[in-house]
C-alpha cells in the first residue's frame, strides 16, 4: 500500500511535530492520539511552550486548536461539542443527554439527543412539536406509533436502522434483547429540549379525574392510582413478538416510519463508502436528510459545501479534522473523535480528513432538509473551461496548471477520496 499523500511521514522533516525546530509549510495532519504526541503551540519556529495548567487529554483530542494550521484566520465561532460534556439525566434503566443550541451555539437548525434504554425499558408514550429522526447506535429497540388517519405502526430495529416521526405524531420506544438499545435522536429545531416533550402520564396527571372519566366513559375512581407525574424512562415487562403484541382492533398504517440505512447498497468511492437516506428513498422523512460515511485510513471526504442546509455531523468511530471556510478570509480547523458533534453552516466550504493511517472514520452527516445536496470542488473545477481555471489559479505557473487540469479532467465526484498517489 502506498503511503497516503497527506501522511506526515511523507513531508515532515526529521524534527518532531510540536517542537520549535519543526518545519511543515504544508500544514499536514498530526494524529496526536494515534502517535501519542503532546500538542504544543509551536508552528514554523513561532510560538512558545505552555507553563500554566493543562488538560493534556483534551489537547490530544484537539491538536489543531492547540496549533492551528497557518491557513486558519479570523474569529469563526465554535463548531464542535462532545456529548461527553453534556449533562446526563439518569433514570431507572436508562439515561439521556442532549446537544442543542444551549450547548453548542452554532447548532441552530438541528438538536441531538443520545439515549440509552436497558432491556425492557420504555421511553414512554409521547409526542413533540418537532419532527424526530433517529439512528440506532447499538442493540435493539421496538418502535410504536400512529399516523394521521389513526392507523398504527410497530417495528423492531437494530444497529444502523432509522425511524422518523413527523411533528405531533405520538410514539413510544422500548429496549429489546439482553442489553436493550442506544440511539441518536435528531430534532429539526436547534432550540429543542428533551424536557419539553408531551408525555402521556404527565398529561393525564394534570387533567381532572372527572374529565378523564368523561373522555373514556368510565368511573372517576378508576383513575385514582394514576402516576402523579411523568414516567419518562421506566422499566417494563419484556414484550412478545409483534404479532402477539398488536391490539385487537389493530389497523396497520400505510406509512413507513422506519428504514434500514446500513442495509442500503453503498456508493463505493476510492476512499470509502457512502449511504444517503432522504425523502427520495425514505419518503416520510421530509425535514431530515442524512448520509452515512465510512472514511478509510488516510482518506478525505472531499472539499465540498451544502447549498440547502447546515451540516450537523455525529462521529461514531475514528479521529478526523475539518477546516471550515466561512468567506471574508475566515477559516478555522476542528478535530473530532467518537461521540463528538460538528456543525458546518450552509454554504461554508469544508472537508473531513481521517487523521489516522490505520483506523476508519465513521460519521453521520445530517441536515434539516428533504434531500441531501452538495457541491464538489473537484467536479466544479473539471466542469469549468480549462482556460478559466488556469487563469484563476495558475496564471504564473503554466506547468502547475497543466498538472492540475489533467487531474480534474474526469470531472467525476469522488465523495471520499483515496489520498494515496
Tab-separated table of C-alpha atoms in Angstrom:
chain	number	residue	atom	x	y	z
A	1	UNK	CA	0.000	0.000	0.000
A	2	UNK	CA	1.310	3.421	-0.933
A	3	UNK	CA	1.880	5.980	1.770
A	4	UNK	CA	-1.034	8.470	1.672
A	5	UNK	CA	-0.036	11.801	0.162
A	6	UNK	CA	-1.224	13.510	3.344
A	7	UNK	CA	0.831	11.301	5.636
A	8	UNK	CA	3.190	13.240	7.919
A	9	UNK	CA	5.985	10.787	7.136
A	10	UNK	CA	5.948	11.936	3.511
A	11	UNK	CA	6.720	15.577	4.170
A	12	UNK	CA	7.852	16.154	7.750
A	13	UNK	CA	11.476	16.923	8.381
A	14	UNK	CA	13.431	14.968	10.968
A	15	UNK	CA	12.223	17.158	13.827
A	16	UNK	CA	9.314	16.021	15.982
A	17	UNK	CA	5.994	17.849	15.454
A	18	UNK	CA	5.061	20.435	18.117
A	19	UNK	CA	8.703	21.462	18.671
A	20	UNK	CA	10.335	24.847	17.939
A	21	UNK	CA	12.649	23.327	15.313
A	22	UNK	CA	9.913	21.534	13.359
A	23	UNK	CA	9.068	22.795	9.864
A	24	UNK	CA	5.993	21.871	7.818
A	25	UNK	CA	4.984	24.626	5.357
A	26	UNK	CA	2.083	22.496	4.059
A	27	UNK	CA	0.160	22.076	7.372
A	28	UNK	CA	-0.155	18.295	7.229
A	29	UNK	CA	-2.255	16.405	9.741
A	30	UNK	CA	-0.899	15.036	13.000
A	31	UNK	CA	-2.699	12.185	14.756
A	32	UNK	CA	-1.784	13.204	18.301
A	33	UNK	CA	-3.715	10.313	19.864
A	34	UNK	CA	-2.579	7.579	17.481
A	35	UNK	CA	1.036	8.765	17.564
A	36	UNK	CA	0.936	9.544	21.315
A	37	UNK	CA	2.114	13.108	20.820
A	38	UNK	CA	1.738	16.089	23.145
A	39	UNK	CA	0.404	19.081	21.151
A	40	UNK	CA	2.112	22.405	21.848
A	41	UNK	CA	1.642	25.826	20.212
A	42	UNK	CA	4.776	25.749	18.054
A	43	UNK	CA	4.458	26.396	14.298
A	44	UNK	CA	7.362	27.027	11.903
A	45	UNK	CA	9.530	28.234	14.790
A	46	UNK	CA	6.906	30.624	16.168
A	47	UNK	CA	5.082	30.146	19.466
A	48	UNK	CA	6.209	29.071	22.930
A	49	UNK	CA	5.758	26.266	25.431
A	50	UNK	CA	2.849	26.129	27.920
A	51	UNK	CA	3.807	26.923	31.518
A	52	UNK	CA	0.374	27.005	33.162
A	53	UNK	CA	-2.206	24.298	33.959
A	54	UNK	CA	-3.163	21.979	31.109
A	55	UNK	CA	-5.752	19.387	30.153
A	56	UNK	CA	-3.451	17.144	28.126
A	57	UNK	CA	-6.114	14.588	27.222
A	58	UNK	CA	-8.324	17.291	25.720
A	59	UNK	CA	-5.360	18.792	23.888
A	60	UNK	CA	-4.577	15.420	22.276
A	61	UNK	CA	-8.166	15.305	21.016
A	62	UNK	CA	-7.814	18.811	19.549
A	63	UNK	CA	-4.275	19.240	18.181
A	64	UNK	CA	-5.459	21.743	15.543
A	65	UNK	CA	-6.817	24.033	18.252
A	66	UNK	CA	-3.523	23.910	20.163
A	67	UNK	CA	-1.544	24.522	16.966
A	68	UNK	CA	-3.886	25.806	14.277
A	69	UNK	CA	-2.856	25.424	10.636
A	70	UNK	CA	-1.317	28.576	9.186
A	71	UNK	CA	-4.376	28.872	6.918
A	72	UNK	CA	-6.763	29.414	9.861
A	73	UNK	CA	-7.807	33.036	10.195
A	74	UNK	CA	-10.475	35.239	11.753
A	75	UNK	CA	-13.000	34.682	14.509
A	76	UNK	CA	-15.191	31.809	13.346
A	77	UNK	CA	-17.334	30.620	16.317
A	78	UNK	CA	-17.027	27.199	17.896
A	79	UNK	CA	-18.381	24.364	15.715
A	80	UNK	CA	-17.570	21.406	17.967
A	81	UNK	CA	-19.183	19.810	21.014
A	82	UNK	CA	-18.770	16.447	22.708
A	83	UNK	CA	-21.666	14.525	24.207
A	84	UNK	CA	-19.157	13.762	26.974
A	85	UNK	CA	-19.614	17.403	28.063
A	86	UNK	CA	-23.426	17.250	28.073
A	87	UNK	CA	-25.496	16.903	31.238
A	88	UNK	CA	-26.749	13.313	31.722
A	89	UNK	CA	-30.267	12.758	33.047
A	90	UNK	CA	-30.234	9.369	34.787
A	91	UNK	CA	-33.460	7.373	35.172
A	92	UNK	CA	-34.295	3.836	36.288
A	93	UNK	CA	-32.992	1.652	33.456
A	94	UNK	CA	-31.645	4.373	31.212
A	95	UNK	CA	-30.263	7.840	30.627
A	96	UNK	CA	-30.333	10.706	28.156
A	97	UNK	CA	-28.104	13.658	27.229
A	98	UNK	CA	-28.541	16.351	24.627
A	99	UNK	CA	-26.653	18.740	22.362
A	100	UNK	CA	-28.779	21.741	21.419
A	101	UNK	CA	-28.232	25.429	20.746
A	102	UNK	CA	-27.780	25.833	24.504
A	103	UNK	CA	-24.712	23.557	24.496
A	104	UNK	CA	-23.440	24.481	21.018
A	105	UNK	CA	-24.477	27.955	19.881
A	106	UNK	CA	-23.965	27.164	16.188
A	107	UNK	CA	-26.411	24.214	16.339
A	108	UNK	CA	-29.297	26.342	15.070
A	109	UNK	CA	-31.148	24.044	12.672
A	110	UNK	CA	-30.935	20.692	14.464
A	111	UNK	CA	-30.634	19.372	18.005
A	112	UNK	CA	-29.378	15.946	19.066
A	113	UNK	CA	-30.187	13.604	21.946
A	114	UNK	CA	-28.190	10.493	22.866
A	115	UNK	CA	-30.381	7.994	24.750
A	116	UNK	CA	-29.912	4.571	26.347
A	117	UNK	CA	-32.722	2.154	27.291
A	118	UNK	CA	-31.921	-1.110	29.039
A	119	UNK	CA	-33.729	-4.330	28.191
A	120	UNK	CA	-37.480	-3.908	28.631
A	121	UNK	CA	-37.159	-0.207	29.496
A	122	UNK	CA	-39.593	2.270	27.930
A	123	UNK	CA	-39.241	5.788	26.644
A	124	UNK	CA	-42.854	6.452	27.459
A	125	UNK	CA	-45.642	7.267	25.003
A	126	UNK	CA	-45.121	10.872	23.906
A	127	UNK	CA	-45.013	13.385	21.069
A	128	UNK	CA	-43.092	16.564	20.146
A	129	UNK	CA	-43.596	19.876	18.417
A	130	UNK	CA	-40.542	18.937	16.332
A	131	UNK	CA	-40.082	16.041	13.939
A	132	UNK	CA	-37.927	13.204	15.320
A	133	UNK	CA	-35.302	11.301	13.276
A	134	UNK	CA	-33.216	8.568	14.902
A	135	UNK	CA	-30.265	6.284	14.186
A	136	UNK	CA	-29.780	3.097	16.216
A	137	UNK	CA	-26.192	3.006	17.514
A	138	UNK	CA	-26.356	-0.354	19.298
A	139	UNK	CA	-28.759	-3.087	20.400
A	140	UNK	CA	-32.414	-3.487	19.506
A	141	UNK	CA	-35.480	-1.323	20.006
A	142	UNK	CA	-39.229	-1.600	19.415
A	143	UNK	CA	-40.914	1.461	17.908
A	144	UNK	CA	-44.672	2.086	18.024
A	145	UNK	CA	-46.767	4.959	16.708
A	146	UNK	CA	-49.898	6.036	14.848
A	147	UNK	CA	-50.450	8.098	11.710
A	148	UNK	CA	-52.819	10.984	10.981
A	149	UNK	CA	-55.563	8.537	9.970
A	150	UNK	CA	-55.379	6.774	13.337
A	151	UNK	CA	-53.674	3.690	11.906
A	152	UNK	CA	-50.857	2.047	13.887
A	153	UNK	CA	-47.230	1.157	13.246
A	154	UNK	CA	-44.950	-1.300	15.090
A	155	UNK	CA	-41.420	-2.338	14.118
A	156	UNK	CA	-38.275	-3.813	15.689
A	157	UNK	CA	-34.993	-2.132	14.777
A	158	UNK	CA	-31.285	-2.804	15.248
A	159	UNK	CA	-27.945	-1.075	14.698
A	160	UNK	CA	-27.913	1.076	11.572
A	161	UNK	CA	-31.704	1.385	11.289
A	162	UNK	CA	-33.647	4.667	11.309
A	163	UNK	CA	-37.028	5.936	12.350
A	164	UNK	CA	-38.781	9.220	11.633
A	165	UNK	CA	-41.931	10.664	13.181
A	166	UNK	CA	-43.289	13.955	11.815
A	167	UNK	CA	-44.234	16.748	14.192
A	168	UNK	CA	-47.004	15.808	16.605
A	169	UNK	CA	-47.081	12.067	15.802
A	170	UNK	CA	-47.371	10.031	19.044
A	171	UNK	CA	-44.938	7.170	19.538
A	172	UNK	CA	-43.021	5.103	22.097
A	173	UNK	CA	-39.731	3.183	22.309
A	174	UNK	CA	-38.716	0.082	24.279
A	175	UNK	CA	-35.348	-1.626	24.622
A	176	UNK	CA	-35.230	-5.246	23.414
A	177	UNK	CA	-32.839	-8.184	23.752
A	178	UNK	CA	-30.360	-8.735	26.554
A	179	UNK	CA	-28.851	-5.249	26.572
A	180	UNK	CA	-31.587	-3.003	25.233
A	181	UNK	CA	-30.542	-0.194	22.947
A	182	UNK	CA	-28.729	3.102	22.485
A	183	UNK	CA	-29.595	5.593	19.758
A	184	UNK	CA	-29.089	9.117	18.437
A	185	UNK	CA	-32.201	11.286	18.154
A	186	UNK	CA	-32.266	14.331	15.860
A	187	UNK	CA	-34.914	17.086	16.081
A	188	UNK	CA	-35.478	19.665	13.353
A	189	UNK	CA	-35.007	22.699	15.611
A	190	UNK	CA	-31.795	23.611	17.429
A	191	UNK	CA	-33.846	25.043	20.308
A	192	UNK	CA	-35.419	21.659	21.081
A	193	UNK	CA	-35.289	20.445	24.685
A	194	UNK	CA	-35.900	16.858	25.728
A	195	UNK	CA	-37.589	18.289	28.837
A	196	UNK	CA	-40.368	19.859	26.717
A	197	UNK	CA	-41.766	16.584	25.375
A	198	UNK	CA	-45.529	15.976	25.620
A	199	UNK	CA	-45.813	12.866	27.828
A	200	UNK	CA	-48.836	10.610	28.302
A	201	UNK	CA	-48.519	10.287	32.096
A	202	UNK	CA	-47.768	13.983	32.566
A	203	UNK	CA	-50.894	14.966	30.618
A	204	UNK	CA	-53.182	12.595	32.496
A	205	UNK	CA	-51.709	13.649	35.852
A	206	UNK	CA	-52.682	17.238	35.041
A	207	UNK	CA	-56.213	16.527	33.830
A	208	UNK	CA	-59.145	16.422	36.315
A	209	UNK	CA	-60.226	12.871	37.064
A	210	UNK	CA	-63.799	13.789	36.175
A	211	UNK	CA	-62.678	14.796	32.692
A	212	UNK	CA	-60.715	11.575	32.247
A	213	UNK	CA	-63.856	9.663	33.259
A	214	UNK	CA	-65.959	11.535	30.710
A	215	UNK	CA	-63.372	11.091	27.970
A	216	UNK	CA	-63.066	7.313	28.440
A	217	UNK	CA	-66.681	6.786	29.661
A	218	UNK	CA	-65.504	5.248	32.914
A	219	UNK	CA	-65.857	5.887	36.656
A	220	UNK	CA	-63.578	8.635	38.071
A	221	UNK	CA	-62.469	6.216	40.806
A	222	UNK	CA	-60.759	4.109	38.157
A	223	UNK	CA	-58.080	6.802	37.767
A	224	UNK	CA	-57.263	7.332	41.451
A	225	UNK	CA	-53.930	5.454	41.239
A	226	UNK	CA	-52.562	7.025	38.033
A	227	UNK	CA	-48.959	8.257	38.194
A	228	UNK	CA	-48.840	11.716	39.747
A	229	UNK	CA	-46.047	12.918	37.437
A	230	UNK	CA	-44.251	11.920	34.253
A	231	UNK	CA	-42.593	8.495	33.999
A	232	UNK	CA	-40.298	9.457	31.068
A	233	UNK	CA	-37.922	6.443	31.181
A	234	UNK	CA	-39.006	3.433	33.221
A	235	UNK	CA	-38.679	-0.388	33.270
A	236	UNK	CA	-41.445	-2.609	31.948
A	237	UNK	CA	-42.069	-6.236	31.137
A	238	UNK	CA	-40.374	-7.812	28.142
A	239	UNK	CA	-42.624	-7.729	25.075
A	240	UNK	CA	-43.509	-10.718	22.966
A	241	UNK	CA	-43.251	-10.848	19.194
A	242	UNK	CA	-45.040	-8.142	17.226
A	243	UNK	CA	-47.923	-10.439	16.143
A	244	UNK	CA	-48.569	-11.276	19.802
A	245	UNK	CA	-48.492	-7.608	20.875
A	246	UNK	CA	-50.802	-5.936	18.373
A	247	UNK	CA	-54.103	-4.672	19.869
A	248	UNK	CA	-57.469	-6.280	18.968
A	249	UNK	CA	-58.550	-3.521	16.572
A	250	UNK	CA	-55.125	-3.024	15.003
A	251	UNK	CA	-55.247	-1.125	11.697
A	252	UNK	CA	-51.793	-1.086	10.050
A	253	UNK	CA	-50.542	2.258	8.772
A	254	UNK	CA	-49.708	2.679	5.120
A	255	UNK	CA	-46.876	4.982	6.176
A	256	UNK	CA	-43.397	3.556	6.683
A	257	UNK	CA	-41.838	5.233	9.722
A	258	UNK	CA	-38.631	3.132	9.730
A	259	UNK	CA	-35.778	2.449	7.302
A	260	UNK	CA	-32.713	0.189	7.233
A	261	UNK	CA	-29.947	2.639	6.387
A	262	UNK	CA	-26.937	0.312	6.715
A	263	UNK	CA	-28.720	-2.296	4.600
A	264	UNK	CA	-28.644	0.106	1.634
A	265	UNK	CA	-26.206	-0.699	-1.144
A	266	UNK	CA	-23.429	1.863	-0.617
A	267	UNK	CA	-21.828	4.147	-3.133
A	268	UNK	CA	-18.272	2.822	-3.225
A	269	UNK	CA	-15.735	5.581	-3.672
A	270	UNK	CA	-11.952	5.455	-3.974
A	271	UNK	CA	-11.591	6.109	-0.227
A	272	UNK	CA	-14.648	4.657	1.458
A	273	UNK	CA	-18.410	4.146	1.304
A	274	UNK	CA	-21.410	6.490	1.320
A	275	UNK	CA	-25.069	5.742	2.056
A	276	UNK	CA	-27.599	8.552	1.620
A	277	UNK	CA	-31.075	8.405	3.131
A	278	UNK	CA	-33.515	11.219	2.400
A	279	UNK	CA	-37.067	11.649	1.113
A	280	UNK	CA	-36.093	10.006	-2.189
A	281	UNK	CA	-35.749	6.564	-0.539
A	282	UNK	CA	-37.383	7.211	2.876
A	283	UNK	CA	-40.415	9.247	1.764
A	284	UNK	CA	-41.803	10.202	5.175
A	285	UNK	CA	-38.535	11.910	6.198
A	286	UNK	CA	-39.441	15.329	4.828
A	287	UNK	CA	-37.394	17.507	7.213
A	288	UNK	CA	-34.250	15.427	7.855
A	289	UNK	CA	-31.786	14.023	5.302
A	290	UNK	CA	-28.605	12.142	6.164
A	291	UNK	CA	-25.512	10.442	4.805
A	292	UNK	CA	-23.576	7.648	6.497
A	293	UNK	CA	-19.871	7.763	5.603
A	294	UNK	CA	-17.041	5.327	6.170
A	295	UNK	CA	-13.733	7.094	5.500
A	296	UNK	CA	-10.782	4.744	5.082
A	297	UNK	CA	-7.421	5.315	6.788
A	298	UNK	CA	-5.654	8.281	5.265
A	299	UNK	CA	-8.656	9.203	3.084
A	300	UNK	CA	-10.530	12.506	2.707
A	301	UNK	CA	-14.204	13.440	2.451
A	302	UNK	CA	-13.574	15.725	-0.487
A	303	UNK	CA	-13.746	19.521	-0.353
A	304	UNK	CA	-17.399	20.471	-0.781
A	305	UNK	CA	-20.298	22.536	0.535
A	306	UNK	CA	-24.047	22.127	1.081
A	307	UNK	CA	-26.340	24.740	-0.518
A	308	UNK	CA	-29.593	23.801	1.208
A	309	UNK	CA	-28.892	23.311	4.949
A	310	UNK	CA	-26.376	23.390	7.791
A	311	UNK	CA	-24.482	20.136	8.331
A	312	UNK	CA	-24.835	18.509	11.778
A	313	UNK	CA	-22.223	15.741	11.998
A	314	UNK	CA	-22.013	12.939	14.545
A	315	UNK	CA	-18.768	10.965	14.765
A	316	UNK	CA	-19.257	7.277	15.583
A	317	UNK	CA	-15.688	5.963	15.184
A	318	UNK	CA	-12.209	7.256	14.497
A	319	UNK	CA	-10.473	10.634	14.552
A	320	UNK	CA	-10.844	13.415	11.985
A	321	UNK	CA	-10.023	17.039	11.269
A	322	UNK	CA	-12.250	19.550	9.480
A	323	UNK	CA	-11.355	23.015	8.222
A	324	UNK	CA	-14.358	25.300	7.685
A	325	UNK	CA	-14.039	28.153	5.183
A	326	UNK	CA	-16.520	30.948	6.006
A	327	UNK	CA	-15.611	33.548	3.316
A	328	UNK	CA	-14.158	37.007	4.072
A	329	UNK	CA	-10.823	35.320	4.774
A	330	UNK	CA	-12.217	33.388	7.771
A	331	UNK	CA	-11.344	29.738	8.334
A	332	UNK	CA	-10.965	27.512	11.399
A	333	UNK	CA	-9.912	23.905	11.940
A	334	UNK	CA	-11.522	21.493	14.415
A	335	UNK	CA	-10.689	17.914	15.430
A	336	UNK	CA	-13.290	15.259	16.242
A	337	UNK	CA	-13.349	11.889	17.996
A	338	UNK	CA	-16.148	9.379	18.633
A	339	UNK	CA	-19.129	10.960	20.394
A	340	UNK	CA	-18.407	14.469	19.075
A	341	UNK	CA	-20.822	16.720	17.200
A	342	UNK	CA	-19.694	19.088	14.455
A	343	UNK	CA	-21.503	21.971	12.778
A	344	UNK	CA	-20.813	23.403	9.305
A	345	UNK	CA	-23.171	26.250	8.363
A	346	UNK	CA	-24.866	26.199	4.971
A	347	UNK	CA	-22.640	27.080	2.001
A	348	UNK	CA	-19.385	27.046	4.013
A	349	UNK	CA	-16.641	25.026	2.297
A	350	UNK	CA	-15.134	22.122	4.240
A	351	UNK	CA	-13.652	18.605	4.161
A	352	UNK	CA	-13.348	15.698	6.603
A	353	UNK	CA	-9.846	14.207	6.778
A	354	UNK	CA	-9.182	10.909	8.518
A	355	UNK	CA	-6.323	11.680	10.897
A	356	UNK	CA	-5.321	8.040	11.212
A	357	UNK	CA	-3.464	5.930	8.647
A	358	UNK	CA	-4.740	2.781	10.396
A	359	UNK	CA	-8.344	3.294	11.595
A	360	UNK	CA	-11.552	4.165	9.737
A	361	UNK	CA	-13.728	7.184	10.482
A	362	UNK	CA	-17.467	6.527	10.654
A	363	UNK	CA	-19.647	9.636	10.631
A	364	UNK	CA	-23.243	10.727	10.040
A	365	UNK	CA	-23.848	13.946	8.090
A	366	UNK	CA	-27.360	15.176	8.974
A	367	UNK	CA	-29.382	18.078	7.523
A	368	UNK	CA	-32.692	19.844	8.095
A	369	UNK	CA	-33.783	19.235	4.524
A	370	UNK	CA	-35.834	16.838	2.448
A	371	UNK	CA	-32.910	15.952	0.161
A	372	UNK	CA	-29.165	15.524	0.564
A	373	UNK	CA	-27.372	18.066	-1.630
A	374	UNK	CA	-23.734	19.059	-2.033
A	375	UNK	CA	-21.338	20.690	-4.466
A	376	UNK	CA	-17.948	19.099	-5.170
A	377	UNK	CA	-14.954	21.388	-5.650
A	378	UNK	CA	-13.267	18.710	-7.783
A	379	UNK	CA	-16.289	18.367	-10.064
A	380	UNK	CA	-16.703	22.147	-10.353
A	381	UNK	CA	-13.081	22.526	-11.473
A	382	UNK	CA	-13.428	19.715	-14.013
A	383	UNK	CA	-16.656	21.127	-15.495
A	384	UNK	CA	-15.291	24.697	-15.807
A	385	UNK	CA	-13.450	25.725	-19.018
A	386	UNK	CA	-9.763	24.918	-18.676
A	387	UNK	CA	-8.529	28.400	-19.566
A	388	UNK	CA	-10.860	29.883	-16.937
A	389	UNK	CA	-9.474	27.626	-14.197
A	390	UNK	CA	-5.836	28.107	-15.203
A	391	UNK	CA	-6.095	31.891	-15.239
A	392	UNK	CA	-7.793	31.910	-11.838
A	393	UNK	CA	-5.318	29.653	-10.051
A	394	UNK	CA	-2.096	29.258	-12.031
A	395	UNK	CA	-1.592	32.388	-14.100
A	396	UNK	CA	2.112	32.471	-13.107
A	397	UNK	CA	2.744	28.712	-13.233
A	398	UNK	CA	1.749	27.026	-16.539
A	399	UNK	CA	3.366	23.705	-15.578
A	400	UNK	CA	1.270	23.512	-12.387
A	401	UNK	CA	-1.793	24.460	-14.456
A	402	UNK	CA	-1.240	21.535	-16.852
A	403	UNK	CA	-0.842	19.071	-13.978
A	404	UNK	CA	-3.885	20.385	-12.127
A	405	UNK	CA	-6.132	20.377	-15.193
A	406	UNK	CA	-5.059	16.833	-16.004
A	407	UNK	CA	-6.071	15.703	-12.510
A	408	UNK	CA	-9.618	17.120	-12.766
A	409	UNK	CA	-10.414	16.346	-16.393
A	410	UNK	CA	-12.677	13.383	-15.456
A	411	UNK	CA	-14.934	15.856	-13.565
A	412	UNK	CA	-16.422	12.949	-11.616
A	413	UNK	CA	-17.357	13.408	-7.977
A	414	UNK	CA	-15.451	11.134	-5.616
A	415	UNK	CA	-17.077	11.970	-2.258
A	416	UNK	CA	-14.447	10.111	-0.224
A	417	UNK	CA	-11.074	10.339	-1.878
A	418	UNK	CA	-8.170	7.926	-1.594
A	419	UNK	CA	-5.233	10.271	-0.983
A	420	UNK	CA	-2.504	7.757	-1.865
A	421	UNK	CA	-0.900	8.889	-5.104
